[in-house]
């Protein structure tokens, strides 16, 4: 009778538990019972936190008590450490600052105690929207005690399966029977059992022979070996069979084992690298409910959160900046082409080497110069040069012939107006270029380079100089590697500016370098912005310093600027606040508010300035509104 009563009681308890779970699942499916997502009303700006505090709320009759909790590394359970005051969670959006190119967002994930069962696991996946992109953050797992026990039990069963796999092949052989057989039939071989000497491979083969190998196969438990191999091949399937839901250790923010029945609140902080022109970030939450390793329900999504990002780069002064330049009436430009001539010949062969591509490039340059509306081509001087190899007089005539040949070749592709402006010149032997090539050639050692430079110091008799160089053992290297670079054709463009009468004119043009510094700041490349804007020493340079965290450098620049500019006063207050000089910072902040009252609202977006807002509020007892 007692046994029957006990059985009925257990059955009733199981039925009540199943009914309760069914009701919870139905409420979660309908959205009556769901997770919560919000930002903390009294949260402060956190600068890349090293420690994340997890908060668990245990429901008691007096109301919720919020406790800091840490996870036990052995048991995985959340252990309370102290009691703190409850945070009011009401906001659906938050203003967060960008500093140094990074943004830190913080939000609370709340799970009612009724959503948790000992045999369930909740997998919560926060997501962050950056423009058109969605980034999945590290998930949070809430695991019931019985669910974790089932996971560990699966690992234990799988470990027992692995232990049943035989790793020592001798266990697959009936060793005692094999030894008796060898002792009776192969006594010489059996005596090797206790012999530690090395036996050569051919001798071992002659000792064992085929019959002994047959004996070894005969005494092997083949059925056991085959079963062992099947186990090895089936390890993956057995793992999935025993461990239906593995315990995740990486890529996870939290996996906590809940033993109580209270609500769960997790303070989630995430720091990420911001993007140019990023104004806001959305945070959403989705999750799944698991039982016995199977997903039984997709949880209802709570309302999304929005974080509005304030960046110091938005304080930049976008006014165009100009610089003074001096324009010369006469304009000179030049280019060089490596035309490959046959030895001793002045004929231009377009099929030889890269001559065709070089001539095409030169024609494009001439066409571009001729089509420019602001410049007028006065003359185009074409000069061919030779290497010092050979007699100077011969090289002079050869270079003249080559210049004339290039002029003739180009003239066939240009109109009369450009053809008439071409002039032929020559450089018989390009000693100046040779000096430059020798000085910068690392293949020649320093002493050889010095010797060659000494030889070329006096060019009054160039043939003698070339003859002295030809007697050096390095002459072959010069002739094969350096001399070909001297056989080139230069094109010098002499132009003047249209409509310009004076030789020089002073004018202003947009400072493109300065504007590139502003672009770098907009793109949050603050180090590059500092490098570019540092020489200007203006407001934007100070802002670049502030954005990079160089507060003392920013202070030095700001002290030299006009203090009647409200932006300068605001930056000065921010820098002084960072340096801990709150009294001075408050004075500069109030000065900025007198000139531009709207800066009061901007101050609430910057964490350094929001502290000054609180100090000012306490100072005047009531926060003044301009």
XYZ file of C-alpha atoms in Angstrom, residues 44-500:
457
model
C 28.378 55.441 -16.995
C 30.773 55.508 -19.913
C 33.092 52.508 -19.727
C 36.449 52.798 -21.464
C 37.232 49.321 -22.798
C 36.540 47.364 -19.591
C 38.881 44.547 -18.693
C 36.386 42.869 -16.342
C 32.750 42.190 -17.161
C 30.396 41.964 -14.184
C 27.568 39.470 -14.457
C 24.482 40.272 -12.384
C 21.928 37.714 -11.255
C 18.663 38.740 -9.597
C 17.073 36.372 -7.095
C 13.366 37.068 -6.557
C 12.358 37.335 -2.897
C 9.268 38.536 -1.134
C 10.742 41.975 -0.475
C 11.537 42.537 -4.164
C 14.444 41.776 -6.462
C 17.957 41.777 -4.979
C 20.749 42.341 -7.509
C 23.989 40.517 -6.837
C 27.385 40.652 -8.511
C 28.180 37.097 -9.512
C 31.158 35.170 -10.814
C 31.240 31.740 -12.428
C 32.939 28.938 -10.517
C 35.629 27.496 -12.834
C 35.012 23.939 -11.578
C 31.250 23.707 -11.168
C 30.193 26.365 -13.675
C 27.672 27.761 -11.186
C 27.115 31.468 -10.531
C 28.292 32.429 -7.029
C 27.119 35.690 -5.426
C 29.876 38.006 -4.172
C 28.055 41.010 -2.751
C 24.777 42.927 -2.863
C 24.393 46.117 -4.864
C 21.561 48.520 -5.467
C 19.106 47.717 -8.220
C 19.434 49.605 -11.510
C 16.342 51.072 -13.112
C 16.038 49.877 -16.681
C 13.808 52.130 -18.732
C 15.635 53.498 -21.785
C 15.434 52.108 -25.316
C 18.312 54.215 -26.656
C 21.584 55.642 -25.430
C 24.118 58.221 -26.584
C 27.616 56.732 -26.578
C 30.911 58.427 -27.472
C 33.542 57.322 -29.944
C 37.068 57.685 -28.604
C 40.238 56.740 -30.418
C 38.215 55.091 -33.153
C 36.436 52.726 -30.726
C 32.922 52.659 -29.290
C 31.746 50.838 -26.156
C 28.088 49.918 -25.800
C 26.454 48.421 -22.712
C 23.037 46.848 -22.308
C 21.155 44.499 -19.989
C 19.854 41.079 -20.988
C 16.976 40.113 -18.695
C 15.438 36.654 -18.498
C 12.475 36.077 -16.149
C 12.847 33.203 -13.736
C 9.715 31.567 -15.171
C 11.522 31.062 -18.485
C 14.070 28.745 -16.891
C 13.754 25.070 -16.055
C 16.386 22.751 -14.670
C 16.274 20.563 -17.784
C 16.374 23.484 -20.244
C 19.111 25.602 -21.802
C 18.540 29.095 -23.186
C 20.913 30.189 -25.945
C 20.759 33.969 -26.325
C 22.390 35.614 -29.360
C 22.878 39.411 -29.335
C 23.297 41.049 -32.738
C 24.669 44.452 -33.676
C 23.701 46.341 -36.837
C 26.350 48.601 -38.356
C 24.725 50.277 -41.330
C 23.803 47.489 -43.746
C 25.947 44.905 -41.938
C 24.887 42.647 -39.072
C 27.525 41.457 -36.608
C 26.792 38.550 -34.261
C 28.152 39.143 -30.772
C 29.304 36.441 -28.393
C 26.266 34.478 -27.157
C 25.083 34.011 -23.588
C 23.974 30.554 -22.426
C 21.750 29.950 -19.401
C 21.956 26.268 -18.547
C 19.755 24.366 -16.144
C 21.347 22.087 -13.576
C 19.818 18.873 -14.953
C 20.666 19.923 -18.518
C 24.332 20.319 -17.569
C 24.277 16.954 -15.774
C 22.961 15.345 -18.956
C 25.750 16.994 -20.953
C 28.417 15.750 -18.549
C 26.842 12.300 -18.500
C 27.093 12.192 -22.294
C 30.788 13.076 -22.128
C 31.328 10.338 -19.547
C 29.641 7.750 -21.772
C 31.734 8.858 -24.728
C 34.892 8.689 -22.612
C 33.976 5.148 -21.611
C 33.555 4.310 -25.296
C 37.012 5.702 -26.087
C 38.489 3.694 -23.226
C 37.070 0.521 -24.793
C 39.155 1.058 -27.951
C 42.278 -1.111 -27.809
C 45.465 0.860 -28.449
C 48.017 -1.894 -27.716
C 47.954 -4.386 -30.606
C 49.394 -7.133 -28.391
C 46.030 -7.258 -26.646
C 44.610 -8.605 -29.902
C 46.925 -11.652 -29.863
C 46.658 -14.735 -27.601
C 50.239 -14.244 -26.494
C 50.544 -17.202 -24.116
C 49.385 -19.741 -26.684
C 51.662 -18.142 -29.312
C 54.693 -18.394 -27.012
C 54.007 -22.079 -26.294
C 53.715 -22.775 -30.019
C 57.005 -20.995 -30.826
C 58.815 -22.641 -27.901
C 57.844 -26.125 -29.156
C 58.316 -25.650 -32.882
C 60.947 -22.877 -33.168
C 63.313 -23.154 -30.188
C 65.988 -21.005 -31.850
C 63.514 -18.204 -32.292
C 62.188 -18.575 -28.761
C 65.682 -18.132 -27.316
C 65.704 -14.619 -28.866
C 62.984 -13.603 -26.387
C 65.503 -12.553 -23.716
C 68.277 -11.607 -26.148
C 68.794 -7.830 -26.224
C 71.262 -7.867 -29.117
C 70.307 -6.253 -32.412
C 69.249 -8.727 -35.083
C 69.743 -7.633 -38.717
C 66.598 -7.552 -40.833
C 67.643 -10.341 -43.280
C 68.527 -12.627 -40.348
C 65.209 -11.935 -38.631
C 63.366 -12.828 -41.820
C 65.258 -16.111 -42.152
C 64.555 -16.936 -38.500
C 60.819 -16.246 -38.570
C 59.973 -17.270 -42.112
C 56.483 -17.666 -43.489
C 55.401 -20.398 -41.102
C 55.963 -18.213 -38.042
C 54.022 -15.359 -39.641
C 51.230 -17.816 -40.262
C 51.394 -18.756 -36.590
C 51.070 -15.125 -35.592
C 47.997 -14.705 -37.770
C 46.533 -17.921 -36.380
C 46.721 -16.747 -32.772
C 45.383 -13.250 -33.510
C 41.791 -12.504 -32.414
C 40.627 -11.253 -35.815
C 37.042 -10.686 -34.772
C 38.246 -8.497 -31.917
C 40.589 -6.539 -34.187
C 37.798 -5.925 -36.685
C 35.478 -4.736 -33.949
C 38.212 -2.437 -32.657
C 38.674 -0.913 -36.116
C 34.935 -0.352 -36.406
C 35.019 1.529 -33.122
C 37.805 3.769 -34.396
C 35.900 4.565 -37.559
C 32.706 5.194 -35.617
C 34.093 7.687 -33.068
C 32.364 10.676 -34.673
C 28.973 8.991 -34.768
C 29.312 7.813 -31.181
C 30.200 11.323 -30.026
C 27.027 12.694 -31.642
C 25.044 9.843 -30.112
C 26.273 10.311 -26.536
C 26.851 14.093 -26.549
C 23.721 15.575 -28.058
C 24.712 19.136 -27.167
C 28.399 19.739 -26.553
C 29.673 22.208 -23.974
C 31.062 25.295 -25.739
C 34.239 26.849 -24.339
C 35.289 29.334 -27.056
C 33.468 32.206 -28.737
C 31.109 32.452 -25.780
C 30.555 35.380 -23.450
C 28.921 33.375 -20.642
C 27.665 29.856 -19.938
C 26.173 29.904 -16.464
C 24.487 27.073 -14.599
C 21.395 28.339 -12.787
C 20.389 26.535 -9.630
C 17.857 29.000 -8.225
C 14.518 30.291 -9.478
C 15.240 34.026 -9.596
C 15.386 36.352 -12.588
C 18.601 36.573 -14.604
C 20.161 39.919 -15.560
C 23.429 40.091 -17.478
C 25.243 43.383 -18.023
C 26.676 43.018 -21.520
C 29.503 45.350 -22.598
C 31.038 45.297 -26.056
C 33.777 47.450 -27.579
C 34.195 47.644 -31.346
C 36.083 49.686 -33.916
C 33.856 52.367 -35.342
C 33.405 53.205 -39.004
C 33.499 56.511 -40.864
C 30.189 58.402 -40.794
C 28.655 55.831 -38.427
C 25.861 57.658 -36.607
C 23.991 54.890 -34.818
C 24.166 51.204 -33.924
C 21.209 48.903 -33.413
C 21.240 45.968 -30.992
C 18.752 43.125 -31.206
C 18.337 39.835 -29.398
C 17.217 36.391 -30.453
C 17.392 33.079 -28.704
C 16.430 29.440 -28.674
C 15.212 27.051 -26.006
C 16.815 23.599 -25.876
C 15.809 20.412 -24.094
C 17.783 17.179 -24.258
C 20.034 18.686 -26.950
C 17.104 19.568 -29.234
C 15.721 22.998 -30.002
C 12.114 23.052 -28.889
C 11.315 26.742 -29.288
C 12.564 29.970 -30.858
C 12.135 32.698 -28.265
C 10.183 35.883 -28.941
C 12.397 38.853 -29.796
C 12.406 41.854 -27.450
C 12.341 45.401 -28.832
C 15.605 46.584 -30.366
C 17.946 49.108 -28.774
C 19.558 52.049 -30.551
C 22.890 53.615 -29.625
C 23.570 57.046 -31.112
C 27.289 57.630 -31.589
C 28.889 61.002 -30.982
C 32.363 61.482 -32.432
C 34.837 64.273 -31.820
C 35.362 64.401 -35.574
C 31.912 66.008 -35.843
C 33.413 69.074 -34.107
C 35.871 69.631 -36.967
C 35.866 72.957 -38.792
C 35.091 72.166 -42.446
C 35.805 75.665 -43.717
C 38.025 75.520 -46.829
C 41.634 76.481 -46.296
C 43.758 78.156 -48.935
C 47.466 78.558 -49.431
C 49.469 81.168 -51.292
C 51.427 80.013 -54.318
C 53.613 81.777 -56.864
C 52.811 81.062 -60.508
C 55.613 81.443 -63.027
C 54.744 82.452 -66.556
C 57.314 80.086 -67.985
C 56.631 76.406 -67.388
C 59.052 73.571 -68.014
C 58.463 69.847 -68.083
C 60.348 66.885 -69.423
C 60.211 63.143 -69.907
C 62.622 60.447 -71.025
C 62.224 57.546 -73.426
C 64.529 54.550 -73.772
C 64.703 54.129 -77.537
C 66.672 51.020 -78.497
C 68.879 51.759 -81.518
C 70.948 49.184 -83.334
C 74.677 49.589 -82.650
C 76.047 52.459 -84.756
C 72.656 53.109 -86.372
C 70.274 56.072 -86.140
C 67.256 54.310 -87.624
C 64.178 54.113 -85.371
C 62.906 50.534 -85.522
C 59.450 50.253 -83.923
C 59.754 46.463 -83.896
C 62.881 46.550 -81.754
C 62.566 46.169 -77.960
C 60.000 48.475 -76.343
C 60.365 51.198 -78.957
C 56.705 51.077 -80.020
C 55.349 51.500 -76.467
C 57.905 54.216 -75.633
C 57.060 56.242 -78.736
C 53.319 55.836 -78.070
C 53.816 57.153 -74.544
C 55.730 60.174 -75.826
C 53.015 60.924 -78.395
C 50.391 60.830 -75.619
C 52.463 63.280 -73.555
C 52.799 65.657 -76.505
C 49.074 65.410 -77.208
C 48.172 66.126 -73.578
C 50.447 69.163 -73.464
C 49.067 70.482 -76.735
C 45.451 70.110 -75.587
C 45.840 71.943 -72.268
C 43.824 75.121 -72.199
C 45.947 76.932 -69.614
C 49.358 76.309 -71.207
C 50.788 77.126 -74.614
C 53.638 74.999 -75.978
C 56.545 77.170 -77.146
C 58.991 74.461 -78.160
C 59.718 70.780 -77.778
C 63.428 69.980 -77.656
C 64.340 66.377 -78.462
C 67.853 65.343 -77.452
C 69.383 61.902 -77.965
C 72.386 60.833 -75.901
C 75.032 58.143 -76.276
C 77.260 56.264 -73.900
C 81.000 57.144 -73.659
C 81.905 53.977 -75.540
C 83.788 54.926 -78.714
C 85.205 58.240 -79.937
C 83.572 61.450 -78.760
C 83.266 62.936 -82.247
C 81.623 59.787 -83.557
C 79.160 59.779 -80.660
C 78.328 63.447 -81.352
C 77.406 62.743 -84.952
C 75.500 59.594 -83.970
C 73.443 61.393 -81.302
C 72.589 64.191 -83.748
C 71.408 61.648 -86.308
C 69.306 59.835 -83.746
C 67.663 63.059 -82.541
C 66.789 63.971 -86.114
C 65.376 60.478 -86.706
C 63.107 60.720 -83.649
C 61.920 64.198 -84.706
C 61.086 62.830 -88.147
C 59.290 59.805 -86.703
C 57.126 61.886 -84.338
C 56.453 64.536 -86.946
C 54.572 62.042 -89.067
C 52.002 61.635 -86.251
C 51.557 65.309 -85.247
C 49.800 68.227 -86.874
C 51.691 71.160 -88.376
C 51.276 73.408 -85.323
C 53.110 70.942 -83.088
C 55.544 69.735 -85.741
C 56.890 73.251 -86.244
C 57.728 73.553 -82.537
C 59.976 70.488 -82.391
C 63.727 71.064 -82.178
C 66.531 68.509 -82.414
C 69.439 68.611 -79.992
C 71.980 66.099 -78.738
C 74.098 65.010 -75.784
C 77.101 63.227 -77.348
C 78.104 61.444 -74.143
C 75.897 61.606 -71.057
C 78.623 61.876 -68.412
C 76.332 63.581 -65.891
C 73.928 60.652 -65.925
C 76.865 58.237 -65.749
C 78.149 59.895 -62.557
C 74.696 59.601 -60.985
C 74.340 55.921 -61.894
C 77.809 55.023 -60.615
C 77.281 56.902 -57.343
C 74.023 55.010 -56.618
C 75.018 51.549 -57.898
C 75.276 49.213 -54.895
C 76.726 46.426 -57.058
C 80.018 48.321 -57.186
C 81.983 48.476 -53.961
C 82.780 51.813 -52.417
C 86.433 51.941 -53.471
C 85.558 51.244 -57.135
C 82.875 53.934 -57.105
C 85.326 56.407 -55.595
C 87.940 55.509 -58.225
C 85.457 55.987 -61.070
C 84.328 59.343 -59.691
C 87.964 60.484 -59.514
C 88.544 59.422 -63.111
C 85.457 61.354 -64.275
C 86.387 64.511 -62.337
C 88.134 66.031 -65.404
C 86.270 65.619 -68.703
C 88.344 67.975 -70.810
C 89.553 64.942 -72.793
C 86.589 62.510 -72.694
C 88.210 59.888 -74.912
C 91.152 59.578 -72.509
C 88.757 59.267 -69.572
C 86.826 56.498 -71.289
C 90.092 54.753 -72.191
C 91.232 54.786 -68.565
C 87.898 53.336 -67.467
C 88.119 50.581 -70.100
C 91.313 49.292 -68.453
C 89.492 48.573 -65.190
C 88.232 45.049 -64.551
C 84.777 46.491 -63.791
C 84.519 47.959 -67.311
C 82.568 44.960 -68.587
C 79.934 45.545 -65.916
C 79.739 49.223 -66.898
C 79.355 48.416 -70.585
C 76.693 45.719 -70.084
C 74.579 47.216 -67.282
C 75.143 50.964 -67.023
C 75.975 52.135 -70.544
C 72.618 50.964 -72.027
C 70.821 53.322 -69.631
C 72.726 56.258 -71.128
C 71.409 55.634 -74.633
C 68.145 57.526 -74.182
C 66.114 60.342 -75.695
C 64.854 63.235 -73.549
C 61.867 65.418 -74.430
C 61.881 68.926 -72.912
C 58.639 70.927 -73.052
C 58.992 74.723 -72.848
C 55.596 76.363 -72.261
C 53.983 79.553 -70.979
C 50.652 80.246 -69.277
C 47.960 81.583 -71.569
C 46.852 85.147 -70.923
C 49.580 85.766 -68.337
